Amino acid sequence: MKKQIIIALALLVSTFSFSQKDELKAAEKAIKSKNFADAKTAIQSAESLIDSADDKMKAKFYFLKGQALYANGAGSNDDTDKAIASFNKVKDIEAKAGKGKYSSNVDELKQQMLANFLTKANTAWQEKRFVESSDGFNKAYRMSTKDTLYLYYAASSAVNAQDYDTSLKLYEELREMGYTGIVKEYSATIKNTGESESFDSKSLRDFALKAGTHIVPKETLTDSKLPLIKKMLADIYIFKGEDDKAIAAIKEARAENPDDATLIIAEANIEYKLGNNDKYKSLMEEAILKDPNNATLRYNVGVMTMKEGEYETARAAFSKALEFDPTMKDAALNISTTYIEEGNKLLEEMNSLGTSSADFERYDELKAQKVNLFQEGANILVEFLEANPEGSNGIFQQLNNIYLAVGEVEKAKMYKAMIKE
């Protein structure tokens, strides 16, 4: 009886094996005819028993499954991901078995897929379809994991798409692998013009040297992208409300590149978002020491100190910004605003005064101070317009408001007429 059961089981397995082979033949035929829907149906029919198949049949199954799902590039995103996984299984199975019937075909297909992903990803990037671009670069990386630059592009595209969950996942993956993105760049001087020219490879540069058209070869390494990756992680953590992770990420980035003013500013901005204004100011001052001629840094310090009512400090910062960038309209406008705010603060005392002679005298004194401050605010903008006559609507509107406030109606009308619709 036991022997009969074993024979029955053997016959059953044999029947299943023949069935699998028939389904795989059907899938293979459908793929050759580019009938990928039928190919997927045949693959699904064979899949339930593939675990019991030998390595040769498994390799063939996953090879055909990959082709059916990819459908010559017409497969859905989900099917394409599964196709990549199937092709990878083919490689794993044949590597373990020591036989490679389908691996070379898989390599050829993966190269075609990789080229297709990169073409679509680049096109999507240029057309600002960043979700598709990120997905394409991510798929390209999964096809060729040695090309980590594709993963970096995928993360960057996800940020542009404001898909912060995806970008966070990809940037964390880059950080974990220690990705730096450092590459060697090759250049040489053009002999006739003395200008430097970059080359895509060392061999092309060396060929130009041998040809005699170029001299003075140079090889330089690009900066590491890891600090930038950690900065991006910090920004995303802040957006997601994970403040502790944000601070940790930016401190890691600064530890690797302590003299980078942009990273100091990034940490300062995080502290500002967290409401740590004193820490923000100290970091901005540190950044200024690293990059003393940076007008934007001076401007940002001015904005913070103006918000805190430190008008003299704010004016000094905005004035420095204008010194380094005489066209910075907002810096001039904010200097003017500090005088206006300072003048308006006098209103509280003016409104609290009574009707005594002393109170009237104090009122007139305060009113004169206010007018003088408003005039200072106007003078700053008039002086700025002498060097930058194109001005801005904000400047013209501010002058209009100031002159109305101090009773110089004609000047107010003049600047109102300059406001562009």
CSV table of C-alpha atoms in Angstrom, one decimal:
chain,number,residue,atom,x,y,z
A,1,MET,CA,0.0,0.0,0.0
A,2,LYS,CA,2.8,2.4,1.0
A,3,LYS,CA,4.6,1.6,-2.3
A,4,GLN,CA,1.4,2.5,-4.2
A,5,ILE,CA,1.1,5.9,-2.5
A,6,ILE,CA,4.7,6.7,-3.4
A,7,ILE,CA,4.1,5.8,-7.0
A,8,ALA,CA,1.0,7.9,-7.0
A,9,LEU,CA,2.8,10.8,-5.6
A,10,ALA,CA,5.6,10.4,-8.2
A,11,LEU,CA,3.0,10.4,-11.0
A,12,LEU,CA,1.4,13.5,-9.5
A,13,VAL,CA,4.7,15.4,-9.3
A,14,SER,CA,5.5,14.2,-12.9
A,15,THR,CA,2.1,15.5,-14.0
A,16,PHE,CA,2.7,18.9,-12.3
A,17,SER,CA,6.1,19.1,-13.9
A,18,PHE,CA,4.7,18.5,-17.4
A,19,SER,CA,2.0,21.1,-16.7
A,20,GLN,CA,4.7,23.7,-15.7
A,21,LYS,CA,6.7,23.0,-18.8
A,22,ASP,CA,3.6,23.5,-20.9
A,23,GLU,CA,2.8,26.8,-19.2
A,24,LEU,CA,6.4,28.0,-19.6
A,25,LYS,CA,6.3,27.0,-23.3
A,26,ALA,CA,3.1,29.0,-23.7
A,27,ALA,CA,4.6,32.0,-21.9
A,28,GLU,CA,7.7,31.8,-24.1
A,29,LYS,CA,5.6,31.7,-27.3
A,30,ALA,CA,3.4,34.6,-26.1
A,31,ILE,CA,6.5,36.7,-25.3
A,32,LYS,CA,8.0,36.0,-28.8
A,33,SER,CA,4.6,37.2,-30.2
A,34,LYS,CA,4.7,40.2,-27.9
A,35,ASN,CA,1.4,39.1,-26.3
A,36,PHE,CA,2.5,39.9,-22.8
A,37,ALA,CA,-1.0,39.6,-21.3
A,38,ASP,CA,-1.2,35.9,-22.3
A,39,ALA,CA,2.4,35.5,-21.1
A,40,LYS,CA,1.5,36.8,-17.6
A,41,THR,CA,-1.5,34.4,-17.5
A,42,ALA,CA,0.7,31.4,-18.3
A,43,ILE,CA,3.3,32.5,-15.7
A,44,GLN,CA,0.7,32.8,-13.0
A,45,SER,CA,-0.5,29.3,-13.8
A,46,ALA,CA,3.0,27.9,-13.4
A,47,GLU,CA,3.9,29.9,-10.3
A,48,SER,CA,2.2,28.0,-7.6
A,49,LEU,CA,4.5,24.9,-8.0
A,50,ILE,CA,7.7,26.6,-8.9
A,51,ASP,CA,9.3,26.2,-5.5
A,52,SER,CA,9.4,22.4,-6.0
A,53,ALA,CA,11.0,22.7,-9.4
A,54,ASP,CA,14.7,22.2,-10.1
A,55,ASP,CA,17.2,25.1,-10.5
A,56,LYS,CA,17.1,24.9,-14.3
A,57,MET,CA,13.3,25.3,-14.5
A,58,LYS,CA,13.3,28.0,-11.8
A,59,ALA,CA,15.8,30.0,-13.7
A,60,LYS,CA,13.8,29.7,-16.9
A,61,PHE,CA,10.6,30.6,-15.0
A,62,TYR,CA,11.9,33.8,-13.5
A,63,PHE,CA,13.6,34.7,-16.8
A,64,LEU,CA,10.2,34.4,-18.6
A,65,LYS,CA,8.4,36.1,-15.7
A,66,GLY,CA,10.7,39.1,-15.9
A,67,GLN,CA,10.1,39.5,-19.6
A,68,ALA,CA,6.3,39.1,-19.3
A,69,LEU,CA,6.1,41.7,-16.6
A,70,TYR,CA,8.5,44.2,-18.2
A,71,ALA,CA,6.6,43.9,-21.5
A,72,ASN,CA,9.3,45.6,-23.5
A,73,GLY,CA,9.0,48.7,-21.4
A,74,ALA,CA,5.2,48.9,-21.4
A,75,GLY,CA,4.7,47.3,-18.0
A,76,SER,CA,3.3,49.2,-15.1
A,77,ASN,CA,5.6,50.6,-12.4
A,78,ASP,CA,4.6,47.7,-10.1
A,79,ASP,CA,5.2,45.1,-12.8
A,80,THR,CA,8.5,46.6,-13.7
A,81,ASP,CA,9.7,46.4,-10.1
A,82,LYS,CA,8.7,42.8,-10.0
A,83,ALA,CA,10.5,42.2,-13.3
A,84,ILE,CA,13.7,43.5,-11.9
A,85,ALA,CA,13.3,41.2,-8.9
A,86,SER,CA,12.7,38.3,-11.2
A,87,PHE,CA,15.8,38.9,-13.3
A,88,ASN,CA,17.8,39.2,-10.1
A,89,LYS,CA,16.5,35.8,-9.0
A,90,VAL,CA,17.7,34.3,-12.2
A,91,LYS,CA,21.2,35.6,-11.5
A,92,ASP,CA,21.1,34.3,-7.9
A,93,ILE,CA,19.8,30.8,-8.9
A,94,GLU,CA,22.3,30.3,-11.6
A,95,ALA,CA,25.2,31.7,-9.6
A,96,LYS,CA,24.5,29.2,-6.8
A,97,ALA,CA,24.0,26.4,-9.3
A,98,GLY,CA,27.2,27.2,-11.1
A,99,LYS,CA,25.4,27.3,-14.4
A,100,GLY,CA,24.5,30.3,-16.5
A,101,LYS,CA,22.1,29.6,-19.3
A,102,TYR,CA,19.9,32.7,-18.9
A,103,SER,CA,22.3,35.0,-17.0
A,104,SER,CA,23.8,36.5,-20.1
A,105,ASN,CA,20.4,37.1,-21.6
A,106,VAL,CA,19.4,38.8,-18.3
A,107,ASP,CA,22.4,41.0,-18.5
A,108,GLU,CA,21.5,42.1,-22.0
A,109,LEU,CA,17.9,42.8,-21.1
A,110,LYS,CA,18.9,44.7,-18.0
A,111,GLN,CA,21.1,46.9,-20.1
A,112,GLN,CA,18.2,47.7,-22.3
A,113,MET,CA,16.0,48.3,-19.3
A,114,LEU,CA,18.6,50.6,-17.7
A,115,ALA,CA,18.9,52.7,-20.9
A,116,ASN,CA,15.1,52.9,-21.1
A,117,PHE,CA,14.8,54.0,-17.4
A,118,LEU,CA,17.5,56.6,-17.8
A,119,THR,CA,16.0,58.1,-20.9
A,120,LYS,CA,12.6,58.3,-19.4
A,121,ALA,CA,14.0,59.7,-16.1
A,122,ASN,CA,16.0,62.4,-17.9
A,123,THR,CA,13.1,63.4,-20.0
A,124,ALA,CA,10.8,63.6,-17.0
A,125,TRP,CA,13.3,65.7,-15.2
A,126,GLN,CA,13.6,68.2,-18.1
A,127,GLU,CA,9.8,68.4,-18.2
A,128,LYS,CA,9.6,68.9,-14.4
A,129,ARG,CA,7.7,65.6,-13.9
A,130,PHE,CA,9.7,64.9,-10.8
A,131,VAL,CA,7.7,62.0,-9.5
A,132,GLU,CA,8.3,60.0,-12.7
A,133,SER,CA,11.9,61.2,-12.8
A,134,SER,CA,12.5,59.9,-9.2
A,135,ASP,CA,10.9,56.6,-10.0
A,136,GLY,CA,13.0,56.2,-13.2
A,137,PHE,CA,16.3,56.9,-11.5
A,138,ASN,CA,15.4,54.7,-8.6
A,139,LYS,CA,14.6,51.8,-11.0
A,140,ALA,CA,17.9,52.5,-12.8
A,141,TYR,CA,19.8,52.2,-9.6
A,142,ARG,CA,18.0,48.9,-8.7
A,143,MET,CA,19.2,47.6,-12.1
A,144,SER,CA,22.8,48.7,-11.6
A,145,THR,CA,23.5,49.2,-7.9
A,146,LYS,CA,27.1,50.1,-8.6
A,147,ASP,CA,25.9,53.3,-10.1
A,148,THR,CA,24.9,55.0,-6.9
A,149,LEU,CA,24.6,58.4,-8.6
A,150,TYR,CA,21.2,57.2,-9.9
A,151,LEU,CA,20.0,56.8,-6.4
A,152,TYR,CA,21.2,60.3,-5.6
A,153,TYR,CA,19.3,61.7,-8.6
A,154,ALA,CA,16.2,59.7,-7.5
A,155,ALA,CA,16.3,61.3,-4.0
A,156,SER,CA,16.9,64.8,-5.5
A,157,SER,CA,13.9,64.4,-7.9
A,158,ALA,CA,11.7,63.2,-5.0
A,159,VAL,CA,12.5,66.5,-3.1
A,160,ASN,CA,11.6,68.5,-6.2
A,161,ALA,CA,8.3,66.6,-6.3
A,162,GLN,CA,7.8,67.4,-2.6
A,163,ASP,CA,7.5,63.6,-2.0
A,164,TYR,CA,9.3,63.9,1.3
A,165,ASP,CA,8.6,60.3,2.4
A,166,THR,CA,10.3,58.9,-0.6
A,167,SER,CA,13.2,61.4,-0.5
A,168,LEU,CA,13.8,60.7,3.2
A,169,LYS,CA,13.9,56.9,2.5
A,170,LEU,CA,16.4,57.4,-0.4
A,171,TYR,CA,18.6,59.9,1.4
A,172,GLU,CA,18.8,57.6,4.4
A,173,GLU,CA,19.8,54.8,2.1
A,174,LEU,CA,22.6,57.0,0.7
A,175,ARG,CA,23.7,58.0,4.2
A,176,GLU,CA,23.8,54.4,5.4
A,177,MET,CA,26.0,53.3,2.4
A,178,GLY,CA,28.3,56.3,3.1
A,179,TYR,CA,27.7,57.7,-0.4
A,180,THR,CA,30.0,60.7,-1.2
A,181,GLY,CA,29.6,61.2,-5.0
A,182,ILE,CA,33.2,62.1,-5.2
A,183,VAL,CA,34.5,61.7,-8.8
A,184,LYS,CA,37.8,62.5,-10.5
A,185,GLU,CA,37.6,65.1,-13.1
A,186,TYR,CA,40.1,65.4,-16.0
A,187,SER,CA,41.2,68.6,-17.7
A,188,ALA,CA,44.0,70.2,-19.7
A,189,THR,CA,44.9,73.6,-21.1
A,190,ILE,CA,44.1,74.3,-24.8
A,191,LYS,CA,47.5,75.1,-26.3
A,192,ASN,CA,46.4,77.8,-28.6
A,193,THR,CA,44.1,79.8,-26.3
A,194,GLY,CA,45.3,79.0,-22.8
A,195,GLU,CA,41.8,78.1,-21.6
A,196,SER,CA,41.1,75.0,-19.5
A,197,GLU,CA,38.9,72.2,-21.0
A,198,SER,CA,37.3,69.4,-19.1
A,199,PHE,CA,37.1,65.8,-20.5
A,200,ASP,CA,34.7,63.0,-19.8
A,201,SER,CA,37.5,60.5,-19.2
A,202,LYS,CA,41.2,60.2,-18.7
A,203,SER,CA,41.6,58.4,-22.0
A,204,LEU,CA,40.0,61.3,-24.0
A,205,ARG,CA,42.2,63.8,-22.1
A,206,ASP,CA,45.4,61.8,-22.7
A,207,PHE,CA,44.5,61.5,-26.4
A,208,ALA,CA,44.3,65.3,-26.6
A,209,LEU,CA,47.7,65.6,-25.0
A,210,LYS,CA,49.2,63.1,-27.4
A,211,ALA,CA,47.6,65.0,-30.3
A,212,GLY,CA,49.5,68.1,-29.1
A,213,THR,CA,46.3,70.3,-28.9
A,214,HIS,CA,46.4,70.4,-25.1
A,215,ILE,CA,49.0,70.8,-22.4
A,216,VAL,CA,49.2,70.9,-18.5
A,217,PRO,CA,47.0,68.0,-17.6
A,218,LYS,CA,45.1,68.2,-14.3
A,219,GLU,CA,43.1,65.7,-12.2
A,220,THR,CA,40.9,67.0,-9.4
A,221,LEU,CA,38.4,65.4,-7.0
A,222,THR,CA,34.9,66.9,-6.7
A,223,ASP,CA,33.5,67.8,-3.2
A,224,SER,CA,31.7,65.1,-1.2
A,225,LYS,CA,27.9,65.2,-1.4
A,226,LEU,CA,27.5,63.5,2.0
A,227,PRO,CA,27.3,66.8,4.0
A,228,LEU,CA,24.6,68.0,1.5
A,229,ILE,CA,22.7,64.7,1.9
A,230,LYS,CA,22.7,65.2,5.7
A,231,LYS,CA,21.6,68.8,5.3
A,232,MET,CA,18.7,67.6,3.1
A,233,LEU,CA,17.8,65.0,5.7
A,234,ALA,CA,17.8,67.7,8.4
A,235,ASP,CA,15.4,69.8,6.3
A,236,ILE,CA,13.1,66.8,5.8
A,237,TYR,CA,13.2,65.9,9.4
A,238,ILE,CA,12.2,69.5,10.4
A,239,PHE,CA,9.4,69.4,7.9
A,240,LYS,CA,8.1,66.1,9.4
A,241,GLY,CA,8.5,67.5,12.9
A,242,GLU,CA,11.4,65.2,13.9
A,243,ASP,CA,13.5,68.0,15.4
A,244,ASP,CA,16.0,65.8,17.3
A,245,LYS,CA,16.9,63.9,14.1
A,246,ALA,CA,17.2,67.2,12.2
A,247,ILE,CA,19.7,68.6,14.7
A,248,ALA,CA,21.7,65.3,14.8
A,249,ALA,CA,21.9,65.2,11.0
A,250,ILE,CA,23.1,68.7,10.5
A,251,LYS,CA,25.7,68.3,13.3
A,252,GLU,CA,27.0,65.2,11.5
A,253,ALA,CA,27.3,67.2,8.3
A,254,ARG,CA,29.1,70.0,10.1
A,255,ALA,CA,31.5,67.6,11.7
A,256,GLU,CA,32.6,66.4,8.3
A,257,ASN,CA,32.9,69.9,6.9
A,258,PRO,CA,33.2,72.4,9.8
A,259,ASP,CA,34.3,75.4,7.6
A,260,ASP,CA,31.3,75.2,5.3
A,261,ALA,CA,29.3,78.4,5.9
A,262,THR,CA,26.2,77.0,4.2
A,263,LEU,CA,26.0,74.2,6.7
A,264,ILE,CA,26.4,76.6,9.6
A,265,ILE,CA,23.5,78.6,8.1
A,266,ALA,CA,21.5,75.4,7.7
A,267,GLU,CA,22.0,74.7,11.4
A,268,ALA,CA,21.1,78.3,12.2
A,269,ASN,CA,17.9,78.0,10.2
A,270,ILE,CA,16.9,74.9,12.1
A,271,GLU,CA,17.5,76.6,15.4
A,272,TYR,CA,15.4,79.5,14.2
A,273,LYS,CA,12.5,77.2,13.2
A,274,LEU,CA,12.7,75.7,16.7
A,275,GLY,CA,12.4,79.2,18.2
A,276,ASN,CA,16.0,79.3,19.5
A,277,ASN,CA,16.7,82.8,18.4
A,278,ASP,CA,19.9,83.3,20.5
A,279,LYS,CA,21.4,80.2,19.1
A,280,TYR,CA,20.4,81.3,15.6
A,281,LYS,CA,22.2,84.6,16.0
A,282,SER,CA,25.3,83.1,17.4
A,283,LEU,CA,25.5,80.6,14.5
A,284,MET,CA,24.9,83.4,11.9
A,285,GLU,CA,27.7,85.4,13.5
A,286,GLU,CA,29.9,82.2,13.2
A,287,ALA,CA,28.9,81.9,9.5
A,288,ILE,CA,29.9,85.6,8.9
A,289,LEU,CA,33.3,84.9,10.3
A,290,LYS,CA,33.7,82.1,7.8
A,291,ASP,CA,32.3,84.2,4.9
A,292,PRO,CA,32.6,87.9,6.0
A,293,ASN,CA,31.7,89.4,2.6
A,294,ASN,CA,28.4,87.5,2.2
A,295,ALA,CA,25.6,90.1,1.9
A,296,THR,CA,22.9,87.5,2.5
A,297,LEU,CA,24.3,86.5,5.8
A,298,ARG,CA,24.4,90.1,7.0
A,299,TYR,CA,20.9,90.6,5.7
A,300,ASN,CA,19.6,87.6,7.6
A,301,VAL,CA,21.2,88.8,10.9
A,302,GLY,CA,19.5,92.1,10.2
A,303,VAL,CA,16.1,90.5,9.8
A,304,MET,CA,16.4,88.6,13.1
A,305,THR,CA,17.6,91.6,15.1
A,306,MET,CA,14.9,93.8,13.6
A,307,LYS,CA,12.2,91.4,14.7
A,308,GLU,CA,13.6,91.6,18.2
A,309,GLY,CA,13.5,95.4,18.2
A,310,GLU,CA,17.3,95.8,18.2
A,311,TYR,CA,17.1,98.5,15.6
A,312,GLU,CA,20.7,99.8,15.8
A,313,THR,CA,22.1,96.3,15.4
A,314,ALA,CA,19.7,95.6,12.5
A,315,ARG,CA,20.6,98.8,10.7
A,316,ALA,CA,24.3,98.0,11.0
A,317,ALA,CA,23.7,94.5,9.5
A,318,PHE,CA,21.6,95.8,6.7
A,319,SER,CA,24.1,98.5,6.0
A,320,LYS,CA,26.9,95.9,5.7
A,321,ALA,CA,24.7,93.9,3.3
A,322,LEU,CA,24.3,97.0,1.1
A,323,GLU,CA,28.1,97.6,1.3
A,324,PHE,CA,28.7,94.1,-0.2
A,325,ASP,CA,25.6,94.3,-2.5
A,326,PRO,CA,24.6,97.9,-3.3
A,327,THR,CA,21.6,96.6,-5.3
A,328,MET,CA,20.0,94.7,-2.4
A,329,LYS,CA,16.5,96.5,-2.4
A,330,ASP,CA,15.2,94.6,0.6
A,331,ALA,CA,18.2,95.7,2.7
A,332,ALA,CA,17.5,99.3,2.0
A,333,LEU,CA,13.8,98.9,2.6
A,334,ASN,CA,14.4,97.2,5.9
A,335,ILE,CA,16.7,99.9,7.1
A,336,SER,CA,13.9,102.4,6.4
A,337,THR,CA,11.4,100.1,8.2
A,338,THR,CA,13.5,100.1,11.3
A,339,TYR,CA,13.1,103.9,11.5
A,340,ILE,CA,9.4,103.6,10.9
A,341,GLU,CA,8.9,101.0,13.6
A,342,GLU,CA,11.1,103.0,16.0
A,343,GLY,CA,9.0,106.1,15.3
A,344,ASN,CA,5.7,104.2,15.7
A,345,LYS,CA,6.8,102.9,19.1
A,346,LEU,CA,6.6,106.5,20.3
A,347,LEU,CA,2.9,106.6,19.7
A,348,GLU,CA,2.2,104.5,22.8
A,349,GLU,CA,3.7,107.3,25.1
A,350,MET,CA,2.1,110.0,23.0
A,351,ASN,CA,-1.3,108.5,23.3
A,352,SER,CA,-0.9,108.1,27.1
A,353,LEU,CA,-0.2,111.8,27.8
A,354,GLY,CA,-2.7,114.1,29.5
A,355,THR,CA,-3.7,117.7,28.9
A,356,SER,CA,-1.3,119.6,31.1
A,357,SER,CA,1.3,122.0,29.7
A,358,ALA,CA,4.1,119.6,30.4
A,359,ASP,CA,2.2,116.8,28.6
A,360,PHE,CA,1.6,119.0,25.5
A,361,GLU,CA,5.3,119.9,25.6
A,362,ARG,CA,6.3,116.3,25.8
A,363,TYR,CA,3.8,115.4,23.0
A,364,ASP,CA,5.4,117.9,20.7
A,365,GLU,CA,8.9,116.6,21.6
A,366,LEU,CA,7.9,113.0,20.8
A,367,LYS,CA,6.1,114.0,17.6
A,368,ALA,CA,9.2,115.8,16.4
A,369,GLN,CA,11.3,112.7,17.1
A,370,LYS,CA,8.8,110.6,15.2
A,371,VAL,CA,8.9,112.9,12.2
A,372,ASN,CA,12.7,112.9,12.3
A,373,LEU,CA,12.8,109.1,12.4
A,374,PHE,CA,10.3,108.9,9.5
A,375,GLN,CA,12.5,111.4,7.5
A,376,GLU,CA,15.5,109.2,8.2
A,377,GLY,CA,13.5,106.2,6.8
A,378,ALA,CA,12.7,108.3,3.7
A,379,ASN,CA,16.3,109.5,3.2
A,380,ILE,CA,17.7,106.0,3.1
A,381,LEU,CA,15.3,105.0,0.3
A,382,VAL,CA,15.9,108.3,-1.7
A,383,GLU,CA,19.6,107.7,-1.4
A,384,PHE,CA,19.2,104.1,-2.6
A,385,LEU,CA,17.1,105.2,-5.6
A,386,GLU,CA,19.9,107.6,-6.7
A,387,ALA,CA,22.1,104.5,-7.3
A,388,ASN,CA,19.2,102.2,-8.3
A,389,PRO,CA,16.6,104.3,-10.1
A,390,GLU,CA,14.5,101.3,-11.1
A,391,GLY,CA,13.6,100.8,-7.4
A,392,SER,CA,10.7,98.6,-6.5
A,393,ASN,CA,7.0,98.8,-5.8
A,394,GLY,CA,7.8,98.2,-2.1
A,395,ILE,CA,10.2,101.1,-2.0
A,396,PHE,CA,7.8,103.5,-3.8
A,397,GLN,CA,4.9,102.5,-1.6
A,398,GLN,CA,7.0,103.0,1.6
A,399,LEU,CA,8.0,106.5,0.4
A,400,ASN,CA,4.4,107.3,-0.4
A,401,ASN,CA,3.3,106.2,3.1
A,402,ILE,CA,6.1,108.1,4.8
A,403,TYR,CA,5.5,111.4,3.1
A,404,LEU,CA,1.7,111.1,3.7
A,405,ALA,CA,2.5,110.5,7.4
A,406,VAL,CA,4.7,113.6,7.6
A,407,GLY,CA,2.4,115.8,5.5
A,408,GLU,CA,4.5,116.1,2.4
A,409,VAL,CA,1.6,115.4,0.0
A,410,GLU,CA,3.3,116.3,-3.3
A,411,LYS,CA,6.2,114.0,-2.6
A,412,ALA,CA,3.7,111.2,-1.6
A,413,LYS,CA,1.9,111.7,-5.0
A,414,MET,CA,5.1,111.6,-6.9
A,415,TYR,CA,6.2,108.2,-5.5
A,416,LYS,CA,2.6,106.8,-5.7
A,417,ALA,CA,2.7,107.5,-9.4
A,418,MET,CA,5.9,105.4,-9.7
A,419,ILE,CA,4.2,102.2,-8.4
A,420,LYS,CA,3.8,99.8,-11.3
A,421,GLU,CA,0.7,97.6,-11.7
